Every structure is written in C-alpha cells, then in structure tokens.
mmCIF file of C-alpha atoms in Angstrom:
data_model
loop_
_atom_site.group_PDB
_atom_site.id
_atom_site.type_symbol
_atom_site.label_atom_id
_atom_site.label_comp_id
_atom_site.label_asym_id
_atom_site.label_seq_id
_atom_site.Cartn_x
_atom_site.Cartn_y
_atom_site.Cartn_z
ATOM 1 C CA UNK A 1 -41.101 4.253 53.635
ATOM 2 C CA UNK A 2 -39.905 5.597 57.185
ATOM 3 C CA UNK A 3 -36.549 6.553 55.322
ATOM 4 C CA UNK A 4 -38.348 8.325 52.618
ATOM 5 C CA UNK A 5 -40.663 10.209 55.064
ATOM 6 C CA UNK A 6 -37.466 11.245 56.910
ATOM 7 C CA UNK A 7 -35.802 12.388 53.886
ATOM 8 C CA UNK A 8 -38.715 14.500 52.872
ATOM 9 C CA UNK A 9 -39.204 16.089 56.427
ATOM 10 C CA UNK A 10 -35.730 16.888 56.539
ATOM 11 C CA UNK A 11 -35.659 18.667 53.120
ATOM 12 C CA UNK A 12 -38.746 20.541 54.427
ATOM 13 C CA UNK A 13 -37.104 22.002 57.330
ATOM 14 C CA UNK A 14 -33.992 22.947 55.332
ATOM 15 C CA UNK A 15 -36.234 24.588 53.064
ATOM 16 C CA UNK A 16 -37.981 26.268 55.487
ATOM 17 C CA UNK A 17 -34.910 27.735 57.321
ATOM 18 C CA UNK A 18 -33.321 28.867 53.945
ATOM 19 C CA UNK A 19 -36.508 30.924 52.996
ATOM 20 C CA UNK A 20 -38.294 32.008 56.078
ATOM 21 C CA UNK A 21 -35.609 33.170 58.456
ATOM 22 C CA UNK A 22 -32.778 35.941 57.855
ATOM 23 C CA UNK A 23 -28.980 35.216 57.514
ATOM 24 C CA UNK A 24 -28.512 35.506 61.482
ATOM 25 C CA UNK A 25 -27.162 32.494 62.987
ATOM 26 C CA UNK A 26 -24.459 30.121 62.402
ATOM 27 C CA UNK A 27 -26.320 26.948 61.388
ATOM 28 C CA UNK A 28 -28.340 28.876 58.804
ATOM 29 C CA UNK A 29 -24.965 30.351 57.220
ATOM 30 C CA UNK A 30 -23.500 26.886 57.265
ATOM 31 C CA UNK A 31 -26.654 25.720 55.269
ATOM 32 C CA UNK A 32 -26.616 28.590 52.776
ATOM 33 C CA UNK A 33 -23.032 28.348 52.044
ATOM 34 C CA UNK A 34 -23.441 24.412 51.594
ATOM 35 C CA UNK A 35 -26.506 25.138 49.215
ATOM 36 C CA UNK A 36 -24.616 27.836 47.269
ATOM 37 C CA UNK A 37 -21.414 25.586 46.898
ATOM 38 C CA UNK A 38 -22.918 22.235 46.218
ATOM 39 C CA UNK A 39 -26.878 22.277 45.313
ATOM 40 C CA UNK A 40 -26.894 25.519 43.378
ATOM 41 C CA UNK A 41 -23.407 25.501 41.679
ATOM 42 C CA UNK A 42 -23.578 27.032 38.364
ATOM 43 C CA UNK A 43 -20.873 27.963 36.009
ATOM 44 C CA UNK A 44 -21.150 31.818 36.687
ATOM 45 C CA UNK A 45 -20.004 31.296 40.088
ATOM 46 C CA UNK A 46 -16.581 30.056 39.128
ATOM 47 C CA UNK A 47 -14.210 32.660 38.589
ATOM 48 C CA UNK A 48 -12.126 30.335 36.260
ATOM 49 C CA UNK A 49 -15.131 30.087 33.996
ATOM 50 C CA UNK A 50 -16.891 33.473 34.281
ATOM 51 C CA UNK A 51 -16.335 36.924 34.773
ATOM 52 C CA UNK A 52 -18.348 40.232 35.256
ATOM 53 C CA UNK A 53 -19.597 42.184 32.446
ATOM 54 C CA UNK A 54 -21.383 45.533 32.968
ATOM 55 C CA UNK A 55 -23.421 45.104 30.003
ATOM 56 C CA UNK A 56 -24.798 41.620 30.511
ATOM 57 C CA UNK A 57 -23.936 40.896 34.201
ATOM 58 C CA UNK A 58 -21.393 38.276 33.161
ATOM 59 C CA UNK A 59 -20.055 36.535 30.387
ATOM 60 C CA UNK A 60 -17.977 33.261 30.145
ATOM 61 C CA UNK A 61 -14.087 33.636 30.062
ATOM 62 C CA UNK A 62 -12.562 32.656 26.700
ATOM 63 C CA UNK A 63 -10.815 29.429 26.571
ATOM 64 C CA UNK A 64 -11.945 26.182 28.211
ATOM 65 C CA UNK A 65 -12.983 25.249 31.987
ATOM 66 C CA UNK A 66 -14.431 22.354 33.789
ATOM 67 C CA UNK A 67 -17.374 22.467 35.594
ATOM 68 C CA UNK A 68 -18.840 19.984 38.096
ATOM 69 C CA UNK A 69 -21.756 19.779 40.230
ATOM 70 C CA UNK A 70 -23.817 17.010 41.829
ATOM 71 C CA UNK A 71 -25.622 16.126 38.566
ATOM 72 C CA UNK A 72 -22.810 16.226 36.128
ATOM 73 C CA UNK A 73 -19.348 17.267 34.751
ATOM 74 C CA UNK A 74 -18.808 19.178 31.537
ATOM 75 C CA UNK A 75 -15.879 20.982 29.889
ATOM 76 C CA UNK A 76 -16.876 24.258 28.306
ATOM 77 C CA UNK A 77 -15.074 25.561 25.470
ATOM 78 C CA UNK A 78 -15.573 29.343 25.158
ATOM 79 C CA UNK A 79 -14.908 31.588 21.928
ATOM 80 C CA UNK A 80 -13.628 35.111 22.193
ATOM 81 C CA UNK A 81 -17.079 36.692 22.308
ATOM 82 C CA UNK A 82 -17.601 34.840 25.759
ATOM 83 C CA UNK A 83 -19.996 32.504 24.613
ATOM 84 C CA UNK A 84 -20.044 28.778 24.518
ATOM 85 C CA UNK A 85 -19.198 28.122 20.722
ATOM 86 C CA UNK A 86 -16.048 28.104 18.479
ATOM 87 C CA UNK A 87 -14.273 30.820 16.800
ATOM 88 C CA UNK A 88 -15.459 29.566 13.300
ATOM 89 C CA UNK A 89 -18.974 30.421 14.308
ATOM 90 C CA UNK A 90 -18.298 34.018 14.805
ATOM 91 C CA UNK A 91 -17.654 34.378 11.179
ATOM 92 C CA UNK A 92 -20.875 35.244 9.238
ATOM 93 C CA UNK A 93 -23.301 32.843 11.157
ATOM 94 C CA UNK A 94 -26.209 31.984 9.240
ATOM 95 C CA UNK A 95 -28.307 30.990 12.252
ATOM 96 C CA UNK A 96 -27.940 32.711 15.684
ATOM 97 C CA UNK A 97 -29.337 30.773 18.869
ATOM 98 C CA UNK A 98 -30.626 32.771 21.656
ATOM 99 C CA UNK A 99 -32.347 31.156 24.787
ATOM 100 C CA UNK A 100 -31.887 30.135 28.112
ATOM 101 C CA UNK A 101 -29.682 27.553 29.893
ATOM 102 C CA UNK A 102 -30.914 24.411 28.154
ATOM 103 C CA UNK A 103 -30.258 26.164 24.685
ATOM 104 C CA UNK A 104 -26.502 26.894 26.098
ATOM 105 C CA UNK A 105 -26.173 23.349 26.616
ATOM 106 C CA UNK A 106 -26.215 23.303 30.366
ATOM 107 C CA UNK A 107 -25.268 19.721 31.555
ATOM 108 C CA UNK A 108 -24.223 18.311 28.068
ATOM 109 C CA UNK A 109 -20.938 18.075 26.175
ATOM 110 C CA UNK A 110 -19.889 20.698 23.614
ATOM 111 C CA UNK A 111 -20.937 18.554 20.472
ATOM 112 C CA UNK A 112 -24.376 17.917 21.940
ATOM 113 C CA UNK A 113 -25.640 21.572 22.580
ATOM 114 C CA UNK A 114 -28.441 22.611 20.749
ATOM 115 C CA UNK A 115 -26.670 24.911 18.376
ATOM 116 C CA UNK A 116 -24.422 21.948 17.508
ATOM 117 C CA UNK A 117 -27.182 19.730 16.828
ATOM 118 C CA UNK A 118 -28.853 22.439 14.513
ATOM 119 C CA UNK A 119 -25.532 22.765 12.799
ATOM 120 C CA UNK A 120 -25.095 19.149 12.158
ATOM 121 C CA UNK A 121 -28.796 18.722 10.712
ATOM 122 C CA UNK A 122 -28.905 21.984 8.707
ATOM 123 C CA UNK A 123 -25.161 21.958 7.444
ATOM 124 C CA UNK A 124 -25.272 25.869 8.192
ATOM 125 C CA UNK A 125 -23.018 27.935 10.348
ATOM 126 C CA UNK A 126 -24.638 28.259 13.780
ATOM 127 C CA UNK A 127 -23.566 30.728 16.405
ATOM 128 C CA UNK A 128 -24.663 29.888 20.045
ATOM 129 C CA UNK A 129 -24.915 33.202 21.907
ATOM 130 C CA UNK A 130 -26.687 31.858 24.815
ATOM 131 C CA UNK A 131 -25.363 32.659 28.400
ATOM 132 C CA UNK A 132 -26.650 31.135 31.689
ATOM 133 C CA UNK A 133 -29.167 33.934 33.188
ATOM 134 C CA UNK A 134 -28.495 34.625 36.621
ATOM 135 C CA UNK A 135 -31.471 34.675 38.837
ATOM 136 C CA UNK A 136 -30.520 37.541 41.290
ATOM 137 C CA UNK A 137 -28.065 40.328 41.318
ATOM 138 C CA UNK A 138 -26.557 39.097 44.574
ATOM 139 C CA UNK A 139 -25.192 36.116 42.155
ATOM 140 C CA UNK A 140 -23.421 38.713 39.875
ATOM 141 C CA UNK A 141 -21.727 40.188 42.830
ATOM 142 C CA UNK A 142 -19.947 36.914 43.658
ATOM 143 C CA UNK A 143 -17.889 37.311 40.488
#
C-alpha cells in the first residue's frame, strides 16, 4: 500500500509540474522531453512515419514503418494516399471509414483494424481514410 501511495503521489507531482509551471527550468524540460518521447509517443511524431501536409496538418508517409511506444509495437502499411490501407482499396471503395485513432487501428496490427474487420465481414471494398488527429498545433510543428 505504501508503494502504491508513493507512485500516486509521484505521478501527481509530475503532472502538477508539467501543467502548472512554464517551460523555465532544466528539470521541467527534462520531464517534458521524457513525456513527449516515451509516454506520449504517437506515430505523427516520427519523421519516418509521417510528414507535414498543409491541408490536413500531416499525413502518413506511403510505405511501411514500425511504431513502438510503452504500450505496443505495430507495423503500419500506408498506401499512396497517405492512409493506413492497401492500394487496392483506393480503387472504387464501396465503404469509406472515417473516424479517430481507434478507427485507424491505433495499437493493432494491419489486419485487425476496423476497416479490415468490416471488409472481412461484408466482403466489400473498404477504404480506411482515418488519420491520427493531433491535439495541438505545436505537435504539427515537430514534423
């Protein structure tokens, strides 16, 4: 119980530091850097996986890339449109998937995405057009 209490207190202190104080100070910069690289790692921050796009803030780079964070490791296969789907789905799709990161398949293998599951069940051509939405304009500048 003491260990759990210590962890909760530590997490609260770090959260307070990251949210309440400005970016002044070496310790705070170290904590922010750690958070952005390890705890908040998302595919849009990786230059090998994503690139800036003036129309939608970013798009995924065509081809393949591996993404790994504390929770999972996934390979992304991206078509020429810059979305997580194959080239065949670009030709006359019968269903187009829109949504958020869950619809994109955040944390799941390519054949387990929502679009792939719908395609398997319906036997129709499904295009997954979902991209991971950035929560701030600062994030887009990282790319």
